[in-house]
Coordinates of C-alpha atoms in Angstrom, one line a residue:
M214 CA 20.8 26.3 -26.1
P215 CA 20.8 22.8 -24.7
V216 CA 19.3 22.0 -21.4
K217 CA 22.0 21.9 -18.7
I218 CA 21.6 19.1 -16.2
A219 CA 23.7 19.0 -13.0
V220 CA 24.1 15.7 -11.0
L221 CA 25.1 16.0 -7.4
K222 CA 27.2 13.6 -5.3
E223 CA 25.3 12.3 -2.4
T224 CA 26.7 13.5 0.9
R225 CA 24.2 12.2 3.5
P226 CA 25.5 9.4 5.8
N227 CA 25.2 5.8 4.5
E228 CA 23.8 6.9 1.1
R229 CA 25.3 4.7 -1.6
R230 CA 23.1 5.7 -4.6
V231 CA 23.7 8.1 -7.4
A232 CA 21.1 9.9 -9.5
L233 CA 22.7 9.1 -12.9
V234 CA 24.1 6.0 -14.4
P235 CA 26.0 5.7 -17.8
A236 CA 23.1 4.2 -19.7
V237 CA 20.7 7.0 -18.7
A238 CA 23.4 9.6 -19.3
D239 CA 23.5 8.4 -22.9
K240 CA 19.7 8.7 -23.2
L241 CA 19.7 12.2 -21.8
A242 CA 22.4 13.3 -24.2
K243 CA 20.1 12.1 -27.1
L244 CA 17.4 14.3 -25.7
G245 CA 19.7 17.2 -26.2
A246 CA 20.8 17.7 -22.6
E247 CA 24.3 19.0 -21.6
L248 CA 25.4 16.8 -18.6
H249 CA 27.5 18.0 -15.7
M250 CA 28.3 15.8 -12.7
Q251 CA 30.1 16.2 -9.4
S252 CA 33.4 14.4 -9.5
E253 CA 33.3 10.9 -8.0
A254 CA 29.5 10.9 -7.6
G255 CA 29.3 7.3 -8.7
L256 CA 32.1 5.8 -6.7
A257 CA 29.8 4.4 -4.1
V258 CA 28.4 2.1 -6.7
K259 CA 31.8 1.4 -8.4
L260 CA 31.1 3.9 -11.2
P261 CA 34.3 6.0 -11.8
D262 CA 34.0 9.2 -13.7
T263 CA 35.6 7.4 -16.7
A264 CA 32.4 5.2 -17.0
F265 CA 30.4 8.2 -18.1
K266 CA 30.5 9.5 -21.7
N267 CA 29.1 12.9 -22.7
V268 CA 29.5 14.2 -19.1
T269 CA 31.6 17.1 -17.8
F270 CA 32.9 16.8 -14.2
A271 CA 33.4 19.4 -11.6
A272 CA 34.4 19.1 -7.9
N273 CA 32.5 22.0 -6.4
P274 CA 28.7 21.4 -6.1
Q275 CA 27.8 25.1 -5.8
G276 CA 29.7 26.0 -9.0
L277 CA 28.1 22.9 -10.7
V278 CA 24.6 24.0 -10.1
S279 CA 24.9 27.8 -10.4
D280 CA 23.9 27.9 -14.1
A281 CA 22.1 24.5 -14.3
D282 CA 18.6 24.4 -15.7
I283 CA 17.9 21.1 -13.9
V284 CA 19.6 19.7 -10.8
V285 CA 19.1 16.0 -9.9
S286 CA 19.9 14.1 -6.7
V287 CA 18.7 11.2 -4.6
Q288 CA 18.6 12.8 -1.2
P289 CA 17.6 16.4 -0.6
P290 CA 20.4 18.8 -1.4
S291 CA 22.0 21.1 1.2
L292 CA 20.8 24.6 1.7
D293 CA 24.2 25.8 0.3
V294 CA 23.5 24.0 -2.9
V295 CA 20.0 25.4 -3.3
N296 CA 21.2 28.9 -2.5
A297 CA 23.7 28.5 -5.4
M298 CA 21.0 27.5 -7.9
K299 CA 19.6 30.1 -10.2
E300 CA 16.1 31.4 -9.8
G301 CA 13.6 29.4 -11.8
A302 CA 15.8 26.3 -12.1
I303 CA 14.3 22.8 -11.7
L304 CA 15.2 20.4 -8.9
I305 CA 14.3 16.6 -9.1
S306 CA 15.0 14.7 -5.9
F307 CA 13.4 13.0 -2.9
I308 CA 12.5 15.8 -0.6
Y309 CA 10.0 14.8 2.2
A310 CA 9.0 18.3 3.0
H311 CA 7.7 17.5 6.5
K312 CA 11.2 16.6 7.5
E313 CA 12.9 19.4 5.4
V314 CA 11.0 22.5 6.4
E315 CA 13.8 25.0 6.0
L316 CA 14.8 23.5 2.7
T317 CA 11.3 23.6 1.4
K318 CA 10.9 27.2 2.4
L319 CA 14.2 28.0 0.6
L320 CA 13.0 26.2 -2.6
R321 CA 9.8 28.3 -2.5
D322 CA 11.6 31.6 -1.9
K323 CA 14.2 30.9 -4.6
K324 CA 11.3 30.2 -7.0
I325 CA 12.8 26.7 -7.7
T326 CA 10.4 24.3 -9.5
T327 CA 10.8 21.2 -7.4
F328 CA 9.6 17.8 -8.5
A329 CA 9.7 15.6 -5.4
M330 CA 10.0 12.0 -6.4
E331 CA 7.9 10.9 -3.4
L332 CA 5.0 12.9 -4.8
V333 CA 4.8 11.1 -8.2
P334 CA 1.2 9.9 -8.3
R335 CA 0.5 6.2 -8.1
I336 CA -1.4 5.9 -11.4
T337 CA -0.8 3.6 -14.3
R338 CA 0.7 6.2 -16.6
A339 CA 3.3 7.2 -13.9
Q340 CA 4.6 3.7 -13.1
A341 CA 7.8 4.3 -15.0
M342 CA 8.5 7.4 -12.9
D343 CA 7.5 5.9 -9.6
A344 CA 10.7 5.9 -7.6
L345 CA 9.0 5.0 -4.3
S346 CA 7.8 1.7 -5.9
S347 CA 11.1 0.9 -7.6
Q348 CA 13.1 1.5 -4.4
A349 CA 10.5 -0.4 -2.3
A350 CA 10.7 -3.4 -4.5
L351 CA 14.4 -3.6 -3.8
A352 CA 13.8 -3.1 -0.1
G353 CA 11.3 -6.0 0.0
Y354 CA 13.8 -8.3 -1.7
Y355 CA 16.6 -7.3 0.7
G356 CA 14.3 -7.7 3.7
A357 CA 13.5 -11.3 2.8
L358 CA 17.1 -12.2 2.4
L359 CA 18.1 -10.3 5.6
G360 CA 15.5 -12.3 7.5
A361 CA 16.7 -15.6 6.1
T362 CA 20.3 -14.8 7.1
S363 CA 19.4 -13.5 10.6
I364 CA 17.7 -16.7 11.8
A365 CA 19.5 -19.8 12.9
R366 CA 17.6 -22.2 10.6
M367 CA 17.1 -23.0 6.9
M368 CA 14.1 -21.8 5.0
P369 CA 13.3 -24.5 2.5
M370 CA 12.0 -28.0 3.4
T371 CA 15.0 -30.2 3.0
T372 CA 15.5 -34.0 3.4
F373 CA 18.7 -35.4 4.8
A374 CA 19.7 -38.9 5.6
T375 CA 18.7 -38.2 9.2
G376 CA 15.3 -36.9 8.3
S377 CA 13.5 -33.9 6.9
I378 CA 13.5 -30.2 8.0
R379 CA 10.2 -28.4 7.8
P380 CA 10.1 -25.2 5.9
G381 CA 10.4 -21.9 7.7
T382 CA 7.3 -19.7 8.1
V383 CA 7.5 -16.1 6.9
L384 CA 4.7 -13.6 7.7
V385 CA 4.8 -10.4 5.6
M386 CA 2.8 -7.5 7.1
G387 CA 1.9 -4.7 4.7
V388 CA 1.4 -5.9 1.1
G389 CA 2.4 -3.0 -1.0
V390 CA 5.3 -3.1 -3.4
A391 CA 7.8 -3.9 -0.8
G392 CA 5.6 -6.6 0.8
L393 CA 4.9 -8.3 -2.5
S394 CA 8.6 -8.3 -3.3
A395 CA 9.4 -9.8 0.1
I396 CA 6.7 -12.5 -0.5
A397 CA 8.1 -13.4 -3.9
T398 CA 11.6 -13.6 -2.6
A399 CA 10.7 -15.6 0.5
R400 CA 8.8 -18.1 -1.7
R401 CA 11.8 -18.4 -4.0
I402 CA 14.0 -19.5 -1.1
G403 CA 11.5 -22.1 -0.1
A404 CA 9.6 -20.6 2.8
K405 CA 6.0 -21.1 3.7
V406 CA 4.6 -17.5 3.3
E407 CA 1.6 -15.7 4.7
G408 CA 0.7 -12.1 3.8
Y409 CA -1.4 -9.6 5.8
D410 CA -2.7 -6.2 4.8
V411 CA -5.7 -4.1 6.0
R412 CA -6.7 -3.7 2.3
P413 CA -8.6 -6.8 1.3
E414 CA -8.2 -6.1 -2.4
V415 CA -4.5 -7.3 -2.3
K416 CA -5.7 -10.9 -1.4
E417 CA -5.5 -11.9 -5.1
Q418 CA -2.0 -10.5 -5.5
V419 CA -0.8 -12.4 -2.4
E420 CA -2.3 -15.7 -3.5
S421 CA -0.9 -15.2 -7.1
L422 CA 2.6 -15.4 -5.5
G423 CA 1.8 -18.7 -3.8
A424 CA 1.3 -17.2 -0.3
K425 CA -1.7 -17.4 2.0
F426 CA -3.6 -14.2 2.7
I427 CA -4.7 -13.5 6.3
D428 CA -8.3 -12.1 6.1
T429 CA -9.4 -10.2 9.3
G430 CA -12.7 -8.9 7.9
V431 CA -11.6 -5.3 8.3
D432 CA -11.5 -3.0 5.2
A433 CA -9.2 -0.1 5.8
R434 CA -8.8 1.2 2.2
G435 CA -7.8 4.9 2.2
A436 CA -6.8 7.5 -0.3
G437 CA -3.8 7.3 -2.6
G438 CA -3.4 3.5 -2.3
Y439 CA -2.5 3.7 1.4
A440 CA -4.4 2.5 4.5
R441 CA -6.7 4.8 6.5
E442 CA -6.6 5.3 10.2
L443 CA -8.3 2.5 12.1
T444 CA -10.8 2.7 15.0
Q445 CA -9.8 1.0 18.3
E446 CA -12.6 -1.6 17.7
E447 CA -11.1 -2.4 14.3
K448 CA -7.6 -2.6 15.7
D449 CA -8.8 -5.0 18.4
K450 CA -10.6 -7.2 15.8
I451 CA -7.4 -7.3 13.6
A452 CA -5.2 -8.2 16.6
S453 CA -7.4 -11.1 17.6
V454 CA -6.9 -12.7 14.2
V455 CA -3.3 -11.7 13.4
T456 CA -1.8 -12.5 16.8
K457 CA -1.8 -16.3 16.3
H458 CA -0.1 -15.9 13.0
I459 CA 2.6 -13.6 14.5
Q460 CA 3.3 -16.1 17.2
A461 CA 3.6 -19.0 14.7
A462 CA 6.1 -17.2 12.4
D463 CA 9.8 -17.8 12.2
I464 CA 10.4 -14.5 10.3
I465 CA 8.1 -11.4 10.2
I466 CA 8.8 -8.7 7.6
T467 CA 6.9 -5.5 8.2
T468 CA 6.7 -2.9 5.4
A469 CA 3.8 -0.5 6.3
A470 CA 5.0 3.1 5.7
I471 CA 3.0 6.2 4.8
P472 CA 4.9 9.1 3.3
G473 CA 4.8 12.2 5.6
R474 CA 3.5 10.3 8.6
P475 CA 4.8 8.0 11.3
S476 CA 4.8 4.3 10.5
P477 CA 1.8 2.5 12.0
K478 CA 2.4 0.1 14.9
L479 CA 1.5 -3.3 13.5
I480 CA 2.9 -5.4 16.3
N481 CA 2.8 -4.6 20.0
K482 CA 5.1 -5.7 22.8
A483 CA 2.7 -8.3 24.1
Q484 CA 2.5 -10.0 20.7
I485 CA 6.3 -10.0 20.4
D486 CA 6.7 -11.4 23.9
G487 CA 4.5 -14.3 22.8
M488 CA 6.5 -15.1 19.7
K489 CA 8.5 -18.3 19.4
S490 CA 12.1 -18.4 20.6
G491 CA 14.6 -17.5 18.0
A492 CA 12.1 -15.7 15.7
V493 CA 13.2 -12.6 13.8
I494 CA 11.4 -9.4 12.8
I495 CA 12.7 -7.4 9.9
D496 CA 11.2 -3.9 10.2
L497 CA 11.4 -2.2 6.8
A498 CA 9.5 0.9 8.1
A499 CA 12.2 2.1 10.5
E500 CA 12.5 5.4 8.7
G501 CA 9.1 6.4 10.1
G502 CA 9.8 5.0 13.5
G503 CA 9.0 1.4 12.7
N504 CA 6.1 -1.0 12.8
T505 CA 6.7 -2.6 16.2
E506 CA 6.7 -1.2 19.7
Y507 CA 10.2 -2.6 20.3
T508 CA 11.8 -1.2 17.1
V509 CA 14.9 1.1 17.4
P510 CA 15.5 2.6 14.0
G511 CA 18.9 1.7 12.6
E512 CA 19.6 -0.9 15.2
T513 CA 19.2 -4.6 16.0
V514 CA 17.6 -5.3 19.4
S515 CA 16.5 -8.3 21.3
A516 CA 13.2 -8.7 23.1
G517 CA 13.6 -11.8 25.1
Q518 CA 14.5 -14.5 22.5
V519 CA 13.1 -12.5 19.6
T520 CA 15.4 -10.3 17.4
I521 CA 14.1 -7.1 15.8
V522 CA 16.3 -5.8 12.9
A523 CA 15.4 -2.2 11.7
P524 CA 17.8 -1.1 8.9
L525 CA 17.6 2.4 7.5
N526 CA 17.7 3.4 3.9
V527 CA 17.5 -0.2 2.7
P528 CA 17.4 0.5 -1.1
S529 CA 20.9 2.1 -0.7
L530 CA 22.2 -1.2 0.5
L531 CA 21.5 -2.4 -3.1
G532 CA 23.1 0.8 -4.5
E533 CA 23.9 -0.4 -7.9
H534 CA 20.5 -1.5 -9.0
A535 CA 18.8 1.2 -6.8
S536 CA 20.7 3.8 -8.7
E537 CA 19.9 2.3 -12.1
L538 CA 16.2 2.2 -11.4
Y539 CA 16.1 5.6 -9.8
A540 CA 18.0 7.2 -12.7
K541 CA 15.5 5.6 -15.1
N542 CA 12.6 7.0 -13.0
Q543 CA 14.0 10.5 -13.2
Y544 CA 14.7 10.2 -16.9
N545 CA 11.1 9.1 -17.6
L546 CA 9.9 12.2 -15.7
M547 CA 12.3 14.5 -17.5
E548 CA 11.1 13.1 -20.8
L549 CA 7.7 14.7 -20.1
F550 CA 9.1 18.2 -20.2
I551 CA 12.3 18.2 -22.2
K552 CA 11.0 18.7 -25.8
D553 CA 13.1 19.7 -28.8
K554 CA 16.2 20.4 -26.6
A555 CA 14.2 22.8 -24.4
I556 CA 12.2 22.8 -21.2
S557 CA 8.4 22.9 -21.8
I558 CA 6.3 22.0 -18.7
D559 CA 2.6 21.2 -19.3
W560 CA 0.9 21.9 -16.0
N561 CA -2.2 20.2 -17.2
D562 CA -0.2 17.0 -17.1
E563 CA -1.4 15.2 -14.0
V564 CA 2.0 13.6 -13.4
L565 CA 3.9 16.8 -13.4
A566 CA 1.2 18.8 -11.5
K567 CA 1.0 16.3 -8.7
S568 CA 4.8 15.7 -8.5
A569 CA 5.4 19.4 -8.0
L570 CA 6.4 20.5 -4.5
T571 CA 7.3 24.1 -5.3
H572 CA 6.9 26.4 -8.3
A573 CA 6.9 30.1 -8.9
G574 CA 7.4 31.0 -5.3
E575 CA 4.6 28.7 -4.0
I576 CA 4.4 25.4 -2.3
K577 CA 2.0 23.5 -4.6
N578 CA 1.4 20.3 -2.6
E579 CA -1.3 21.0 0.0
A580 CA -0.1 18.5 2.6
A581 CA 3.5 19.9 2.4
K582 CA 2.1 23.4 2.6
K583 CA 0.3 22.7 5.8
A584 CA 3.4 21.0 7.3
V585 CA 5.8 23.8 6.3
E586 CA 3.7 26.9 6.7
A587 CA 1.8 25.9 9.8

């Protein structure tokens, strides 16, 4: 029997992505999968049902998933959908268990094997499955362009008959995937760019993109590629160095987010109050509360003459390419356990083991288990 895969239509507000695109549907069909998709799931990215070959469509999500071996989505599915899934089925989606406690408990109790895309380990072998990184790269690109179009000045140095305009200064705070993408994009549009991160090892990456790295002398490397918690003394030392760069910037793009935890506050009110008139902050970490003390997630606010823009679900704003990359991430993950037209999960595989949120009636991820079962 072929592996039956069901693709859900996204129903959460302002979600424009879809978990399957035609090119990936063709590849899954070659793996021996039988594809079923909720009607009009791709319309948000201008993909009508007719764009998909080898796919059967159904309107009702519960009926769609009831006999599916694998269910895929972008955002966490509803409780009704999970209740309709058969015991032992596989779900592949972003979940964020700390925000979805009831859903995670239901996935556990239904004995669903859940591969949470945010749990894919950040190791070399898993790069092709790393949806956090693919979506973050898009967010960084969008953030740089949003900053450039939110400020009343040009970015590149330009010479006119009346004289020259100096290049705009962009400060990127948090140099992970999103930050590097923002730096590269800001450089392409002619800005003078600086990058700051508490992890000194990213200095070479920042400089390779033509930007200047701000070195504070504090090493805050933590587990999993993320920054650790800082002491107050370290925070004060960083602030003394970074503040002058904050106050000189035309645009600041902040990207510091830690899955499962609130976004760290990188910029306080006093620092923003001292920024130049007309400056703009693009806070790409608004999902976790934001990186500034003035941030209001999902809104644009003014603090004196400074504007703070805090968009939510930024990758979805580039839904076409975000869907394409996400669908490829999921395909590369499924390729690990769809063998000879059947499901065969090797739990000794580090990628699969670490990506698993629930399996066989247990919550497998320890951090999620503490959050859900506390």
